[in-house]
XYZ file of C-alpha atoms in Angstrom:
441
model
C 3.427 -8.766 -12.806
C 6.038 -7.399 -10.780
C 7.459 -3.696 -11.763
C 10.761 -4.811 -13.669
C 8.922 -7.064 -16.006
C 6.388 -4.568 -16.687
C 9.163 -2.312 -17.838
C 10.708 -5.147 -19.930
C 7.420 -5.469 -21.527
C 7.283 -1.698 -22.029
C 10.553 -1.654 -23.631
C 9.541 -4.842 -25.918
C 6.301 -3.083 -27.094
C 8.327 0.081 -27.908
C 10.903 -1.518 -29.780
C 8.247 -3.339 -31.844
C 6.963 -0.348 -32.856
C 10.124 1.352 -33.851
C 10.170 -1.261 -36.553
C 12.275 -3.750 -34.893
C 12.967 -7.455 -36.315
C 12.191 -10.715 -34.492
C 14.896 -13.125 -35.055
C 13.690 -16.662 -35.972
C 14.959 -19.732 -33.964
C 17.072 -21.274 -36.697
C 20.261 -23.076 -36.789
C 23.330 -21.144 -38.001
C 24.230 -22.112 -41.753
C 27.937 -21.289 -41.875
C 30.402 -23.591 -40.201
C 32.282 -20.555 -38.477
C 29.025 -19.176 -36.968
C 28.328 -19.358 -33.394
C 24.686 -19.814 -32.176
C 24.023 -18.273 -28.932
C 20.325 -19.144 -27.482
C 19.006 -19.686 -30.836
C 20.477 -16.880 -32.483
C 23.342 -17.143 -35.283
C 26.151 -14.629 -34.421
C 27.422 -13.677 -38.040
C 30.611 -15.022 -38.937
C 32.096 -11.826 -38.474
C 32.583 -11.706 -34.684
C 35.089 -14.852 -35.070
C 38.124 -13.096 -34.411
C 41.005 -14.111 -36.458
C 44.309 -16.294 -34.717
C 46.482 -13.598 -35.336
C 46.081 -9.966 -33.693
C 47.506 -6.836 -34.831
C 49.932 -5.380 -32.513
C 48.780 -1.783 -31.822
C 46.002 -1.315 -29.490
C 42.983 0.286 -31.528
C 43.934 -1.329 -34.964
C 41.194 -2.271 -37.178
C 40.871 -6.028 -37.818
C 38.054 -6.300 -40.171
C 35.139 -4.072 -41.204
C 31.890 -4.531 -43.007
C 28.771 -2.356 -43.870
C 26.007 -2.681 -41.079
C 22.617 -2.058 -41.827
C 20.590 -0.037 -39.447
C 17.106 -1.087 -38.686
C 15.898 2.313 -37.746
C 16.661 4.525 -41.010
C 15.115 6.623 -43.649
C 16.428 7.629 -47.075
C 17.992 11.215 -47.498
C 18.942 13.458 -49.977
C 22.454 12.882 -48.669
C 22.444 9.432 -48.176
C 20.482 7.339 -45.193
C 19.117 9.300 -42.283
C 20.598 9.419 -39.596
C 23.694 8.077 -40.910
C 25.717 5.316 -42.581
C 27.226 2.379 -40.186
C 30.205 0.285 -40.496
C 30.646 -2.950 -38.352
C 34.055 -3.165 -36.821
C 36.380 -5.489 -35.057
C 39.385 -3.891 -33.487
C 42.391 -4.937 -31.290
C 42.805 -4.006 -27.789
C 44.605 -5.345 -24.348
C 42.853 -7.087 -21.428
C 43.550 -6.330 -17.920
C 45.896 -9.457 -17.964
C 48.122 -7.670 -20.567
C 46.932 -10.078 -23.273
C 45.537 -9.068 -27.023
C 42.107 -9.132 -27.612
C 39.517 -8.507 -30.239
C 36.534 -6.089 -29.642
C 33.816 -5.572 -31.803
C 31.672 -2.602 -32.132
C 30.120 -0.142 -34.862
C 30.806 3.239 -36.343
C 28.110 5.558 -37.585
C 28.882 8.421 -39.903
C 26.150 10.975 -39.132
C 24.261 12.727 -42.421
C 23.793 15.755 -40.337
C 26.432 18.521 -40.475
C 28.384 19.365 -37.390
C 27.534 23.050 -36.564
C 30.044 23.492 -34.248
C 33.543 25.090 -34.976
C 36.634 22.597 -35.760
C 36.372 18.952 -37.058
C 33.369 16.741 -36.712
C 33.985 15.472 -33.401
C 33.431 11.728 -32.111
C 31.642 10.142 -29.354
C 32.487 6.576 -27.899
C 29.303 4.877 -26.708
C 29.670 2.573 -23.678
C 26.478 0.579 -23.742
C 24.615 -0.134 -20.405
C 24.313 -3.500 -19.105
C 23.084 -5.642 -22.137
C 23.893 -9.051 -20.811
C 26.706 -11.889 -21.086
C 25.512 -13.802 -24.273
C 27.101 -12.895 -27.319
C 23.779 -12.194 -29.204
C 23.227 -9.250 -26.739
C 25.832 -7.156 -28.167
C 25.091 -3.231 -28.825
C 26.185 -3.686 -32.449
C 23.961 -6.245 -33.092
C 21.280 -4.235 -31.352
C 21.390 -1.411 -34.022
C 20.603 -3.879 -36.845
C 18.053 -5.785 -34.472
C 16.749 -3.196 -31.912
C 14.487 -6.131 -30.862
C 15.593 -10.009 -30.588
C 13.022 -12.379 -29.218
C 12.725 -15.773 -30.509
C 11.035 -17.835 -27.574
C 14.665 -18.241 -26.173
C 16.184 -14.916 -25.599
C 15.091 -11.293 -25.317
C 17.345 -8.308 -25.985
C 16.356 -4.735 -26.693
C 18.788 -2.293 -28.358
C 17.762 0.713 -25.651
C 21.140 2.278 -26.366
C 19.762 3.249 -29.856
C 18.071 6.251 -28.741
C 21.145 8.037 -27.553
C 23.080 7.299 -30.245
C 20.410 8.471 -32.827
C 20.537 11.820 -30.388
C 24.272 12.229 -30.853
C 23.891 11.690 -34.831
C 21.172 13.841 -35.002
C 23.672 16.877 -33.640
C 26.094 15.693 -36.321
C 28.467 14.124 -34.159
C 30.179 10.648 -35.259
C 29.567 7.642 -33.305
C 31.551 4.517 -32.119
C 29.873 1.729 -29.964
C 32.044 -0.686 -28.436
C 30.548 -4.114 -27.536
C 33.272 -4.899 -24.476
C 35.845 -7.794 -24.274
C 33.860 -10.690 -24.907
C 30.455 -9.391 -25.639
C 30.013 -10.259 -29.348
C 33.167 -11.609 -30.166
C 32.930 -15.150 -29.789
C 36.042 -16.363 -28.646
C 35.947 -15.513 -24.638
C 33.318 -14.684 -21.930
C 32.455 -11.226 -21.558
C 34.247 -9.982 -18.530
C 31.276 -7.934 -17.299
C 32.382 -4.668 -14.878
C 36.170 -5.193 -15.333
C 37.100 -1.366 -15.211
C 40.301 -2.215 -17.091
C 38.823 -4.014 -19.873
C 35.959 -1.719 -20.468
C 38.200 1.392 -20.393
C 40.425 -0.346 -22.873
C 37.760 -1.232 -24.969
C 36.386 2.254 -24.804
C 39.658 4.387 -25.631
C 40.534 1.553 -28.449
C 37.358 2.322 -29.968
C 37.881 5.760 -30.300
C 41.246 4.898 -32.083
C 39.535 2.442 -34.449
C 37.030 4.876 -35.652
C 39.685 7.428 -36.896
C 40.696 4.443 -39.314
C 37.484 3.316 -40.747
C 37.163 3.813 -44.392
C 35.024 6.918 -45.087
C 34.968 8.345 -41.584
C 35.024 11.959 -41.498
C 36.672 12.110 -38.001
C 40.407 12.588 -37.658
C 43.276 12.896 -34.845
C 42.062 16.268 -34.679
C 38.681 15.374 -33.776
C 37.480 16.283 -30.431
C 36.589 12.948 -28.514
C 33.481 12.524 -25.626
C 32.810 9.394 -23.921
C 28.912 8.582 -23.258
C 27.839 5.895 -20.701
C 25.138 4.907 -18.244
C 25.210 2.000 -15.853
C 27.515 -0.248 -16.842
C 28.434 2.039 -19.528
C 28.945 4.736 -17.100
C 31.547 2.787 -15.086
C 33.359 2.008 -18.509
C 33.304 5.688 -19.315
C 34.549 6.626 -15.965
C 37.391 3.769 -16.136
C 38.181 5.143 -19.509
C 38.557 8.640 -18.174
C 40.895 7.408 -15.580
C 42.993 5.122 -17.641
C 43.502 7.722 -20.624
C 46.831 9.146 -19.677
C 48.562 5.992 -19.060
C 46.957 4.039 -21.715
C 45.694 6.203 -24.547
C 47.385 9.556 -24.258
C 46.716 10.051 -28.258
C 43.044 10.191 -27.408
C 42.425 13.491 -25.630
C 39.099 13.839 -24.131
C 37.130 16.856 -24.516
C 34.504 15.645 -21.827
C 32.971 12.273 -20.299
C 29.443 11.422 -19.096
C 29.597 8.585 -16.591
C 25.842 8.065 -15.421
C 24.749 5.851 -12.616
C 28.453 4.320 -12.371
C 29.048 1.029 -10.374
C 32.347 2.513 -8.782
C 32.302 0.138 -6.074
C 31.407 -3.287 -7.185
C 31.377 -4.572 -3.265
C 28.310 -2.016 -2.775
C 26.999 -2.898 -6.048
C 26.840 -6.672 -5.530
C 25.260 -6.491 -2.282
C 22.358 -4.147 -3.873
C 21.604 -6.414 -7.188
C 21.510 -9.601 -5.055
C 17.669 -10.081 -4.863
C 16.569 -7.527 -7.060
C 14.844 -7.585 -10.391
C 18.030 -7.859 -11.914
C 19.537 -10.555 -9.698
C 20.993 -11.965 -12.909
C 23.924 -9.217 -13.061
C 25.402 -11.005 -9.934
C 26.117 -14.080 -11.954
C 27.455 -11.820 -14.824
C 29.739 -10.298 -12.456
C 30.931 -13.610 -10.950
C 31.500 -15.062 -14.499
C 33.296 -11.907 -15.289
C 35.686 -12.015 -12.204
C 36.402 -15.759 -12.762
C 36.950 -14.999 -16.460
C 39.613 -11.982 -15.500
C 41.170 -13.787 -12.624
C 41.064 -17.695 -13.014
C 42.757 -17.881 -9.620
C 39.518 -17.362 -7.552
C 38.040 -20.186 -9.525
C 38.947 -22.603 -6.293
C 37.277 -20.126 -4.261
C 34.057 -20.465 -6.706
C 34.068 -24.272 -6.400
C 34.171 -24.442 -2.675
C 31.428 -22.102 -2.302
C 28.969 -22.370 -5.117
C 26.512 -25.489 -4.882
C 25.058 -27.154 -7.962
C 22.181 -24.496 -8.319
C 24.706 -21.534 -8.452
C 26.964 -23.392 -10.756
C 24.056 -23.970 -12.955
C 22.661 -20.508 -12.762
C 26.159 -18.710 -13.488
C 26.646 -21.137 -16.812
C 22.835 -20.481 -17.678
C 23.187 -16.801 -17.106
C 26.354 -16.657 -19.130
C 24.562 -17.100 -22.472
C 21.583 -14.544 -21.208
C 20.679 -10.940 -22.048
C 18.809 -8.618 -19.758
C 15.321 -9.609 -20.790
C 16.073 -13.541 -20.031
C 17.740 -12.579 -16.664
C 14.634 -10.890 -15.767
C 12.072 -13.368 -16.668
C 14.360 -16.322 -15.353
C 15.982 -14.952 -12.502
C 14.489 -11.679 -11.026
C 14.551 -11.775 -7.241
C 16.874 -14.610 -7.007
C 18.955 -14.474 -3.880
C 22.737 -15.730 -3.489
C 21.857 -17.904 -0.354
C 20.258 -20.331 -2.472
C 23.622 -20.692 -4.605
C 26.129 -21.453 -1.880
C 26.867 -24.482 -0.198
C 26.419 -22.884 3.231
C 23.559 -20.454 2.794
C 25.882 -17.366 2.999
C 25.129 -14.601 0.657
C 27.659 -13.873 -1.801
C 28.402 -10.444 -0.174
C 29.205 -12.568 3.044
C 31.686 -14.723 1.306
C 33.387 -11.472 -0.243
C 33.480 -10.185 3.155
C 35.201 -13.237 4.564
C 37.663 -13.831 1.615
C 40.866 -11.706 1.410
C 41.304 -12.757 -2.290
C 37.962 -11.733 -3.472
C 38.046 -8.348 -1.200
C 41.441 -7.543 -2.986
C 40.027 -8.514 -6.363
C 37.204 -6.189 -5.813
C 39.194 -3.386 -4.368
C 41.502 -3.520 -7.538
C 38.210 -2.744 -9.682
C 37.206 0.346 -7.695
C 36.809 3.503 -9.889
C 37.912 6.918 -8.211
C 41.409 6.146 -7.087
C 42.916 8.197 -10.220
C 42.316 11.519 -11.628
C 40.217 11.536 -14.497
C 41.203 13.128 -17.708
C 39.119 16.100 -18.878
C 35.941 17.565 -17.620
C 33.470 14.552 -16.259
C 29.942 14.594 -15.767
C 28.480 12.150 -12.993
C 24.781 11.932 -12.622
C 23.105 9.443 -10.475
C 19.376 9.335 -9.485
C 19.107 9.682 -5.559
C 16.607 7.052 -5.644
C 18.566 4.276 -7.200
C 19.016 1.669 -4.826
C 20.192 -0.791 -7.978
C 23.507 0.629 -8.650
C 23.288 2.560 -5.506
C 23.593 6.349 -5.500
C 25.728 6.680 -2.285
C 28.599 5.192 -4.383
C 27.969 6.804 -7.502
C 28.032 10.379 -5.800
C 31.256 9.030 -3.638
C 33.393 8.841 -7.180
C 32.470 12.431 -7.859
C 33.567 13.379 -4.217
C 36.945 11.193 -5.059
C 37.441 12.799 -8.367
C 36.655 16.428 -6.773
C 39.424 15.659 -4.020
C 42.087 14.684 -6.675
C 41.289 17.743 -8.485
C 39.292 16.719 -11.382
C 36.975 18.890 -13.309
C 33.755 17.133 -12.319
C 30.211 18.337 -12.694
C 27.956 16.172 -10.678
C 24.171 15.966 -10.938
C 21.875 14.254 -8.006
C 18.783 13.504 -10.618
C 15.766 13.471 -7.855
C 13.013 11.234 -8.712
C 10.741 9.350 -6.391
C 11.274 5.906 -5.019
C 8.633 4.166 -7.063
C 9.499 0.764 -4.933
C 11.256 -0.902 -7.896
C 15.246 -1.183 -7.736
C 14.951 -1.577 -11.539
C 12.414 1.472 -12.270
C 14.637 3.429 -9.824
C 17.850 2.822 -11.944
C 16.320 3.008 -15.343
C 14.290 6.317 -14.952
C 17.540 8.650 -14.834
C 18.388 6.795 -17.685
C 15.688 8.746 -19.702
C 14.723 11.833 -17.622
C 18.473 13.101 -17.731
C 19.699 11.964 -21.223
C 18.492 15.385 -22.857
C 20.864 17.253 -20.290
C 23.661 14.579 -20.559
C 23.753 14.981 -24.422
C 23.642 18.716 -24.311
C 26.349 18.887 -21.838
C 28.708 16.505 -24.023
C 27.889 18.325 -27.118
C 29.030 21.473 -25.340
C 32.354 20.191 -24.411
C 33.075 18.941 -28.032
C 32.093 22.195 -29.200
C 34.735 23.764 -26.833
C 32.631 25.475 -24.220
C 34.158 25.142 -20.867
C 32.360 23.086 -18.184
C 31.502 24.827 -14.770
C 32.501 22.360 -12.072
C 30.410 22.200 -8.983
C 33.172 20.465 -6.737
C 33.411 23.516 -4.027
C 29.457 23.536 -3.745
C 28.689 19.991 -3.483
C 26.417 19.496 -0.433
C 27.388 17.099 2.334
C 24.192 15.310 1.801
C 22.801 14.882 -1.818
């Protein structure tokens, strides 16, 4: 069994041991539910026709049962959760509903001042609505014979809650909410969804966070790109959300580089999610896709649009995009030869603006899935712009698997990342290492 599939099997086993629930492959019973690969998405995730005007405004909420929870003297441990839907604005300037979850921790905040809030931006979950991170809090493992999804972000969420930090998790634009396709790695959609989640959390009934609560951002991989984008967009889009600190782990800052790296890898399915997201974000690119994708490529994109990470590994690991195109070119070759695609990907580049507040960029030196070099370049670009940057190169051996090389730093660096962010929320100053960053990692 390839290493990537061994990793998935291990993750599935671990989630099952933690009390995860397998969902049965049964049809939806409510008329307004949506079924994705045999999983009934609750009617809550179906957005209304009319949305509020204000970004971050709550649309609806309901109690959310945490699957991994214990009774405590002062309430459930690690906290009480609320499912939420809130309004945001997408990269085209259109109003959009975004779902997520807010968790009020049972633990007391030990720092000075009001309880802080951290927005957790999930790593890659997939593109099917059943993959949403808020659903992962309720069902850490979804496995029904047609889809496999693991709520691996739950670990970081629970570590933050244990410190008395309130957490709000965003599902991003189009993931969970059933009215559109998830715009995977669209920096503006993700950055706005992250910032508006902070706004929405303040309005949740019973939430202890206020406008005066320090706000931090936490994300790895897709989530690292989302938090990095949010840190850049905060000043113009959400000046009312002052950032105490941002952790951006393994951020896909340069999609041209990332697109080339994931092609043919264990997570080749992410290439399909990227293309689907590009076409959702900019419909003017659709004629280019029509001209270059063959029947197999079009079928793969349609199939992947409903898949989670587990499905994509089992179904599309090591797939090469040369099999998806009419002339045998790779997607990267087509991008290189098509100015409109180059322009679109350049518009998604993170690192062209100065981030707000201190930021910590961490990347594994052996990461060749979300390439280490482009993530480190983001830190360099921010340093050149005068950002308050702490850069961490996570040194781990190359184990011969792009997926494992990418996934391992998520776990090995997580303790340091949580501590760093907690220090910023407690008001302790960060120590930038921009002046001492070596020429080579």
